[in-house]
PDB file of C-alpha atoms in Angstrom:
ATOM      1  CA  UNK A   1       8.628 -79.117 -21.617  1.00 96.00           C
ATOM      2  CA  UNK A   2      11.261 -80.075 -19.069  1.00 97.00           C
ATOM      3  CA  UNK A   3      14.135 -80.081 -21.543  1.00 97.00           C
ATOM      4  CA  UNK A   4      12.867 -76.833 -23.057  1.00 98.00           C
ATOM      5  CA  UNK A   5      12.909 -75.122 -19.666  1.00 98.00           C
ATOM      6  CA  UNK A   6      16.402 -76.390 -18.910  1.00 98.00           C
ATOM      7  CA  UNK A   7      17.796 -75.391 -22.295  1.00 98.00           C
ATOM      8  CA  UNK A   8      16.034 -72.009 -22.205  1.00 98.00           C
ATOM      9  CA  UNK A   9      17.355 -71.233 -18.729  1.00 97.00           C
ATOM     10  CA  UNK A  10      20.863 -72.297 -19.684  1.00 97.00           C
ATOM     11  CA  UNK A  11      20.807 -70.152 -22.825  1.00 97.00           C
ATOM     12  CA  UNK A  12      19.532 -67.159 -20.843  1.00 96.00           C
ATOM     13  CA  UNK A  13      22.332 -67.512 -18.291  1.00 96.00           C
ATOM     14  CA  UNK A  14      24.871 -67.959 -21.103  1.00 97.00           C
ATOM     15  CA  UNK A  15      23.655 -64.822 -22.896  1.00 96.00           C
ATOM     16  CA  UNK A  16      23.925 -62.866 -19.636  1.00 94.00           C
ATOM     17  CA  UNK A  17      27.519 -64.059 -19.238  1.00 95.00           C
ATOM     18  CA  UNK A  18      28.361 -63.045 -22.808  1.00 97.00           C
ATOM     19  CA  UNK A  19      26.656 -59.653 -22.746  1.00 96.00           C
ATOM     20  CA  UNK A  20      27.327 -58.405 -19.215  1.00 95.00           C
ATOM     21  CA  UNK A  21      30.073 -60.695 -17.995  1.00 94.00           C
ATOM     22  CA  UNK A  22      27.991 -62.510 -15.395  1.00 92.00           C
ATOM     23  CA  UNK A  23      24.534 -63.624 -14.401  1.00 92.00           C
ATOM     24  CA  UNK A  24      22.507 -61.090 -12.462  1.00 89.00           C
ATOM     25  CA  UNK A  25      20.705 -62.756  -9.582  1.00 91.00           C
ATOM     26  CA  UNK A  26      17.973 -60.497  -8.250  1.00 90.00           C
ATOM     27  CA  UNK A  27      15.447 -62.584  -6.319  1.00 90.00           C
ATOM     28  CA  UNK A  28      16.253 -62.877  -2.616  1.00 91.00           C
ATOM     29  CA  UNK A  29      14.036 -64.730  -0.149  1.00 90.00           C
ATOM     30  CA  UNK A  30      14.195 -64.231   3.611  1.00 90.00           C
ATOM     31  CA  UNK A  31      12.332 -65.707   6.540  1.00 93.00           C
ATOM     32  CA  UNK A  32      13.464 -64.224   9.845  1.00 92.00           C
ATOM     33  CA  UNK A  33      17.214 -64.782  10.030  1.00 92.00           C
ATOM     34  CA  UNK A  34      17.092 -67.473   7.360  1.00 93.00           C
ATOM     35  CA  UNK A  35      17.847 -66.575   3.735  1.00 91.00           C
ATOM     36  CA  UNK A  36      17.741 -68.589   0.527  1.00 87.00           C
ATOM     37  CA  UNK A  37      20.573 -68.147  -2.014  1.00 88.00           C
ATOM     38  CA  UNK A  38      19.855 -65.391  -4.521  1.00 92.00           C
ATOM     39  CA  UNK A  39      18.581 -66.571  -7.925  1.00 92.00           C
ATOM     40  CA  UNK A  40      17.005 -65.360 -11.174  1.00 94.00           C
ATOM     41  CA  UNK A  41      14.220 -66.391 -13.563  1.00 95.00           C
ATOM     42  CA  UNK A  42      16.561 -68.554 -15.659  1.00 96.00           C
ATOM     43  CA  UNK A  43      17.496 -70.509 -12.524  1.00 95.00           C
ATOM     44  CA  UNK A  44      13.790 -71.046 -11.811  1.00 96.00           C
ATOM     45  CA  UNK A  45      13.290 -72.395 -15.347  1.00 97.00           C
ATOM     46  CA  UNK A  46      16.186 -74.831 -14.945  1.00 97.00           C
ATOM     47  CA  UNK A  47      14.864 -76.142 -11.628  1.00 97.00           C
ATOM     48  CA  UNK A  48      11.297 -76.451 -12.932  1.00 98.00           C
ATOM     49  CA  UNK A  49      12.581 -78.301 -15.997  1.00 98.00           C
ATOM     50  CA  UNK A  50      14.448 -80.735 -13.770  1.00 98.00           C
ATOM     51  CA  UNK A  51      11.335 -81.252 -11.637  1.00 98.00           C
ATOM     52  CA  UNK A  52       9.253 -81.928 -14.770  1.00 98.00           C
ATOM     53  CA  UNK A  53      11.711 -84.540 -16.037  1.00 97.00           C
ATOM     54  CA  UNK A  54      12.041 -86.302 -12.673  1.00 97.00           C
ATOM     55  CA  UNK A  55       8.298 -86.288 -11.987  1.00 97.00           C
ATOM     56  CA  UNK A  56       7.559 -87.688 -15.444  1.00 95.00           C
ATOM     57  CA  UNK A  57      10.170 -90.417 -14.936  1.00 93.00           C
ATOM     58  CA  UNK A  58       8.666 -91.371 -11.576  1.00 94.00           C
ATOM     59  CA  UNK A  59       5.149 -91.329 -13.037  1.00 92.00           C
ATOM     60  CA  UNK A  60       6.226 -93.552 -15.956  1.00 89.00           C
ATOM     61  CA  UNK A  61       7.998 -95.988 -13.609  1.00 89.00           C
ATOM     62  CA  UNK A  62       4.923 -96.275 -11.368  1.00 89.00           C
ATOM     63  CA  UNK A  63       2.546 -96.920 -14.274  1.00 85.00           C
ATOM     64  CA  UNK A  64       4.340 -99.825 -15.928  1.00 77.00           C
TER      65      UNK A  64
END
């Protein structure tokens, strides 16, 4: 699942770069004066994939 999310997000960003010349980031989060860098759904998939891989590695290491 983790690798699938990472590869899927990377392919989506790559297709955006090929088709429109860049990745369109459209999700912006604000809290008062604080703002998070703008991102897109492919970026979310990549981060979630990374979290899945790391959490599984930690779980495996703790259960040996």
